[in-house]
């Protein structure tokens, strides 16, 4: 196992490429850039005071991020956070005097803050992710090895009958076993028709590994995530929270009390690439109208998490890995019948709850035709663009969505 000195040396191997990436933050203020240049080129030992100065740069850029709309933040601001986080990591690993486990835990916090609020450098796009991989080699955290595997419905037929009896004018979504590419393209992509693809991901290691939550704790327990707090994002008290993987599992996934915590629509596989080794991008995503990469998102949380009825602009293969989800789909032709919110920020979200539609308040919903299913581990649901979909977790659940144009 590598000692901390070896880790420090490996981290410093990225100094040259980070130095070249300084041109990417030319627009940052002169004082911040001078400090970055000083610490990245210095052959002298950095100390605690230098770490504080680097942190001051991070704090200053973080304030800039929070001034306005996230989408309007200039790239140089976030790239400065990435570079400063790397420099802070170097100083922390080299000069921290705590025990190894504490040093590693704090190092991951530095990295994850940089990933969450920074952005990739053109010269070294996976800089902080690669640093995390190096640190994983000495991640000696200890935890209980008690069984933490997840359980599902005891009676599959009962849950199916219960769903069928509760849907007004509903149509069960078709299930087919691993269709040919031609079949999928002709009958579902072109026809913009939803379908469940069964037995297409039996080869995924995730189907076995992710059923044991100890796997996540061992692999990524100290890593920091941003989770959603609240029953659904349309609630007035909905918010977000930074939390480690282990804390999230202990406080929210395993505790079905209090407010709901949900890792939703999260780029987990960019932040923790080791998890991406457990899945494979489906070949069905190759039917595309652009050269843009497929967006791969994680959805992980306890029983009862809800995504209100909404639609997305891209094609989606929602893949169930752990647990089960109750899902309702409605065609774009039913848009008027589901009563979209009038507010601009929520106009892709409907007011109707298809589980128990209030026909007095939303009378046109009786004219809608909902499609429904109980999505099970190993199944992928194809959701065409602009199709309305409502999702509810019926147990602890982990899903992966593949979005493409």
Coordinates of N, CA and C in Angstrom, one line a residue, residues 253-368:
X253 N -31.2 7.0 3.4 CA -31.6 5.8 2.6 C -32.1 4.7 3.6
X254 N -31.5 4.5 4.8 CA -31.9 3.5 5.7 C -32.8 4.0 6.8
X255 N -33.1 5.3 6.8 CA -34.0 5.9 7.8 C -35.2 6.5 7.1
X256 N -36.3 5.8 7.2 CA -37.5 6.2 6.5 C -38.4 7.1 7.4
X257 N -37.7 8.0 8.1 CA -38.4 8.9 9.0 C -37.9 10.4 8.7
X258 N -38.8 11.3 9.0 CA -38.4 12.7 8.8 C -38.5 13.1 7.3
X259 N -37.7 14.1 6.9 CA -37.7 14.6 5.6 C -37.0 13.6 4.6
X260 N -37.5 13.5 3.4 CA -36.9 12.6 2.4 C -35.6 13.2 1.8
X261 N -34.6 12.4 1.7 CA -33.3 12.8 1.1 C -33.2 11.9 -0.2
X262 N -32.8 12.6 -1.3 CA -32.8 11.9 -2.6 C -31.6 12.4 -3.4
X263 N -30.8 11.4 -3.9 CA -29.8 11.7 -4.9 C -30.4 11.6 -6.2
X264 N -30.8 12.8 -6.8 CA -31.6 12.8 -8.0 C -31.0 13.5 -9.1
X265 N -31.1 12.9 -10.3 CA -30.5 13.5 -11.5 C -29.1 14.0 -11.3
X266 N -28.2 13.1 -10.8 CA -26.9 13.4 -10.3 C -25.8 12.8 -11.2
X267 N -24.8 13.6 -11.6 CA -23.7 13.1 -12.4 C -22.7 12.3 -11.5
X268 N -23.2 11.2 -10.9 CA -22.4 10.5 -10.0 C -21.2 9.8 -10.7
X269 N -21.4 9.4 -11.9 CA -20.4 8.6 -12.6 C -19.2 9.4 -13.1
X270 N -19.5 10.7 -13.3 CA -18.4 11.7 -13.6 C -17.6 11.9 -12.3
X271 N -18.2 12.0 -11.2 CA -17.5 12.3 -10.0 C -16.8 11.1 -9.4
X272 N -17.4 9.9 -9.5 CA -16.8 8.7 -9.0 C -16.7 7.7 -10.1
X273 N -15.7 7.8 -11.0 CA -15.7 7.0 -12.2 C -15.6 5.5 -11.9
X274 N -15.2 5.1 -10.7 CA -15.1 3.6 -10.4 C -16.5 3.0 -10.5
X275 N -17.5 3.8 -10.2 CA -18.9 3.2 -10.3 C -19.3 3.0 -11.7
X276 N -18.8 3.7 -12.6 CA -19.1 3.5 -14.0 C -18.6 2.2 -14.6
X277 N -17.7 1.6 -13.9 CA -17.2 0.3 -14.3 C -18.2 -0.8 -14.1
X278 N -19.3 -0.5 -13.3 CA -20.3 -1.5 -13.0 C -21.4 -1.5 -14.0
X279 N -21.4 -0.5 -14.9 CA -22.5 -0.4 -15.9 C -22.0 -0.3 -17.3
X280 N -22.8 -0.4 -18.3 CA -22.4 -0.3 -19.7 C -23.5 0.6 -20.4
X281 N -23.0 1.5 -21.2 CA -24.0 2.3 -21.9 C -24.7 1.5 -23.0
X282 N -26.0 1.4 -22.9 CA -26.7 0.5 -23.9 C -26.5 0.9 -25.3
X283 N -26.4 -0.1 -26.2 CA -26.2 0.2 -27.6 C -27.4 0.9 -28.2
X284 N -28.6 0.8 -27.6 CA -29.8 1.5 -28.1 C -29.6 3.0 -28.1
X285 N -28.7 3.5 -27.3 CA -28.5 5.0 -27.3 C -27.7 5.5 -28.6
X286 N -27.3 4.5 -29.4 CA -26.6 4.9 -30.6 C -27.5 5.6 -31.7
X287 N -28.8 5.4 -31.5 CA -29.7 6.1 -32.5 C -29.8 7.5 -32.0
X288 N -29.0 8.4 -32.6 CA -28.9 9.8 -32.2 C -28.9 10.7 -33.4
X289 N -29.3 11.9 -33.1 CA -29.3 13.0 -34.1 C -28.2 14.0 -33.9
X290 N -27.3 13.7 -32.9 CA -26.2 14.6 -32.6 C -24.9 13.9 -32.3
X291 N -23.9 14.6 -32.1 CA -22.6 14.0 -31.7 C -22.3 14.2 -30.3
X292 N -23.3 14.7 -29.5 CA -23.1 14.9 -28.1 C -23.1 13.6 -27.4
X293 N -22.3 13.5 -26.3 CA -22.3 12.3 -25.5 C -23.6 12.0 -24.8
X294 N -23.8 10.8 -24.4 CA -25.0 10.4 -23.6 C -24.8 11.0 -22.2
X295 N -25.9 11.6 -21.7 CA -25.9 12.0 -20.3 C -26.3 10.9 -19.4
X296 N -25.4 10.5 -18.5 CA -25.7 9.4 -17.6 C -25.9 9.9 -16.2
X297 N -27.1 9.7 -15.6 CA -27.5 10.3 -14.3 C -27.9 9.2 -13.3
X298 N -27.6 9.4 -12.1 CA -27.9 8.5 -11.0 C -29.1 9.0 -10.2
X299 N -29.9 8.0 -9.7 CA -31.1 8.3 -8.9 C -31.1 7.3 -7.8
X300 N -30.8 7.7 -6.5 CA -30.6 6.8 -5.4 C -31.3 7.4 -4.2
X301 N -32.2 6.6 -3.6 CA -32.8 7.1 -2.4 C -33.7 6.0 -1.7
X302 N -34.4 6.4 -0.7 CA -35.3 5.5 0.1 C -36.6 5.3 -0.6
X303 N -37.4 4.4 0.0 CA -38.8 4.3 -0.4 C -39.6 5.6 -0.3
X304 N -40.4 5.9 -1.3 CA -41.3 7.0 -1.2 C -40.8 8.3 -2.0
X305 N -39.6 8.2 -2.5 CA -39.1 9.4 -3.3 C -40.0 9.5 -4.6
X306 N -40.3 10.8 -4.9 CA -41.2 11.0 -6.0 C -40.6 12.1 -7.0
X307 N -40.7 11.8 -8.3 CA -40.5 12.8 -9.3 C -41.9 13.2 -9.9
X308 N -42.4 14.4 -9.7 CA -43.7 14.7 -10.2 C -43.8 14.6 -11.7
X309 N -45.1 14.5 -12.2 CA -45.3 14.4 -13.6 C -44.6 15.5 -14.4
X310 N -43.7 15.1 -15.2 CA -43.0 16.1 -16.0 C -42.5 15.5 -17.3
X311 N -41.9 16.4 -18.2 CA -41.3 15.8 -19.4 C -39.9 16.4 -19.6
X312 N -39.1 15.7 -20.4 CA -37.8 16.1 -20.8 C -37.6 16.2 -22.3
X313 N -36.7 17.0 -22.8 CA -36.5 17.2 -24.2 C -35.8 16.0 -24.9
X314 N -35.1 15.2 -24.1 CA -34.3 14.1 -24.7 C -34.9 12.7 -24.6
X315 N -34.4 11.8 -25.4 CA -34.8 10.4 -25.2 C -34.2 9.9 -23.9
X316 N -34.9 8.9 -23.3 CA -34.4 8.5 -22.0 C -34.6 7.0 -21.9
X317 N -33.5 6.3 -21.5 CA -33.6 4.9 -21.1 C -33.4 4.9 -19.6
X318 N -34.5 4.8 -18.8 CA -34.5 4.7 -17.4 C -34.3 3.3 -16.9
X319 N -33.1 3.0 -16.4 CA -32.7 1.6 -16.1 C -32.7 1.4 -14.6
X320 N -33.5 0.4 -14.2 CA -33.6 0.0 -12.8 C -32.6 -1.0 -12.4
X321 N -31.8 -0.7 -11.3 CA -30.7 -1.5 -10.9 C -31.1 -2.2 -9.5
X322 N -31.6 -1.4 -8.6 CA -32.0 -1.8 -7.3 C -33.4 -1.4 -7.0
X323 N -34.2 -2.2 -6.4 CA -35.6 -1.9 -6.0 C -36.6 -1.7 -7.1
X324 N -37.7 -1.2 -6.8 CA -38.8 -1.1 -7.8 C -39.4 0.3 -7.9
X325 N -39.9 0.7 -9.0 CA -40.5 2.1 -9.2 C -41.8 2.0 -9.9
X326 N -42.8 2.7 -9.3 CA -44.1 2.8 -10.0 C -44.0 4.0 -10.9
X327 N -44.4 3.8 -12.2 CA -44.2 4.8 -13.2 C -45.4 5.0 -14.0
X328 N -45.8 6.3 -14.3 CA -46.9 6.6 -15.2 C -46.3 7.4 -16.3
X329 N -46.8 7.1 -17.5 CA -46.4 7.9 -18.7 C -47.6 8.4 -19.4
X330 N -47.5 9.6 -20.0 CA -48.6 10.2 -20.8 C -48.0 10.8 -22.0
X331 N -48.7 10.6 -23.1 CA -48.2 11.2 -24.4 C -48.3 12.7 -24.4
X332 N -47.4 13.3 -25.3 CA -47.5 14.8 -25.4 C -48.9 15.3 -25.9
X333 N -49.6 14.4 -26.5 CA -51.0 14.7 -26.9 C -51.9 15.0 -25.7
X334 N -51.5 14.5 -24.6 CA -52.3 14.7 -23.3 C -51.9 15.9 -22.5
X335 N -51.0 16.7 -23.1 CA -50.4 17.8 -22.3 C -51.5 18.7 -21.7
X336 N -52.5 19.0 -22.5 CA -53.6 19.9 -21.9 C -54.3 19.2 -20.8
X337 N -54.4 17.9 -20.9 CA -55.2 17.2 -19.9 C -54.5 17.0 -18.5
X338 N -53.2 17.3 -18.5 CA -52.4 17.1 -17.2 C -52.1 18.4 -16.5
X339 N -52.6 19.5 -17.1 CA -52.5 20.8 -16.5 C -51.1 21.2 -16.1
X340 N -50.3 21.6 -17.1 CA -48.9 22.0 -16.8 C -48.9 23.3 -15.9
X341 N -47.9 23.5 -15.1 CA -47.8 24.7 -14.3 C -47.6 25.9 -15.3
X342 N -48.1 27.0 -14.9 CA -48.0 28.2 -15.8 C -46.7 28.9 -15.6
X343 N -46.1 28.7 -14.4 CA -44.8 29.4 -14.1 C -43.7 28.9 -15.1
X344 N -42.9 29.8 -15.6 CA -41.9 29.5 -16.6 C -41.0 28.4 -16.1
X345 N -40.6 28.5 -14.9 CA -39.6 27.5 -14.4 C -40.2 26.1 -14.2
X346 N -41.5 26.0 -14.2 CA -42.1 24.7 -14.0 C -43.1 24.3 -15.1
X347 N -42.9 24.9 -16.3 CA -43.8 24.6 -17.4 C -43.6 23.3 -18.0
X348 N -42.6 22.6 -17.6 CA -42.4 21.2 -18.0 C -42.9 20.2 -17.0
X349 N -43.6 20.7 -15.9 CA -44.1 19.9 -14.8 C -45.6 20.1 -14.7
X350 N -46.3 19.0 -14.5 CA -47.8 19.0 -14.5 C -48.3 19.1 -13.0
X351 N -49.5 19.6 -12.9 CA -50.1 19.7 -11.6 C -50.8 18.4 -11.1
X352 N -51.2 17.6 -12.1 CA -52.0 16.4 -11.7 C -51.0 15.3 -11.1
X353 N -51.5 14.6 -10.1 CA -50.9 13.5 -9.5 C -51.6 12.2 -10.1
X354 N -51.0 11.5 -11.0 CA -51.7 10.4 -11.6 C -52.0 9.2 -10.7
X355 N -51.4 9.2 -9.5 CA -51.8 8.2 -8.6 C -53.2 8.4 -8.0
X356 N -53.5 9.6 -7.7 CA -54.9 9.9 -7.2 C -55.3 11.3 -7.8
X357 N -55.7 11.3 -9.1 CA -56.0 12.5 -9.8 C -57.3 13.2 -9.2
X358 N -57.2 14.4 -8.9 CA -58.4 15.2 -8.4 C -59.2 15.6 -9.6
X359 N -60.2 14.9 -10.0 CA -61.0 15.2 -11.2 C -61.9 16.4 -11.0
X360 N -62.2 16.8 -9.8 CA -62.9 18.0 -9.6 C -62.1 19.2 -9.9
X361 N -60.8 19.2 -9.5 CA -59.9 20.3 -9.7 C -59.3 20.2 -11.2
X362 N -59.1 19.0 -11.7 CA -58.5 18.8 -13.0 C -59.4 17.9 -13.8
X363 N -60.6 18.4 -14.2 CA -61.6 17.5 -14.9 C -61.1 16.9 -16.2
X364 N -60.3 17.6 -17.0 CA -59.9 17.2 -18.3 C -59.0 15.9 -18.2
X365 N -58.5 15.6 -17.0 CA -57.6 14.4 -16.9 C -58.4 13.2 -17.2
X366 N -59.7 13.2 -17.0 CA -60.5 12.0 -17.4 C -60.4 11.6 -18.8
X367 N -59.9 12.6 -19.7 CA -59.8 12.3 -21.1 C -58.4 11.8 -21.4
X368 N -57.5 11.7 -20.4 CA -56.1 11.3 -20.7 C -56.0 9.8 -20.7

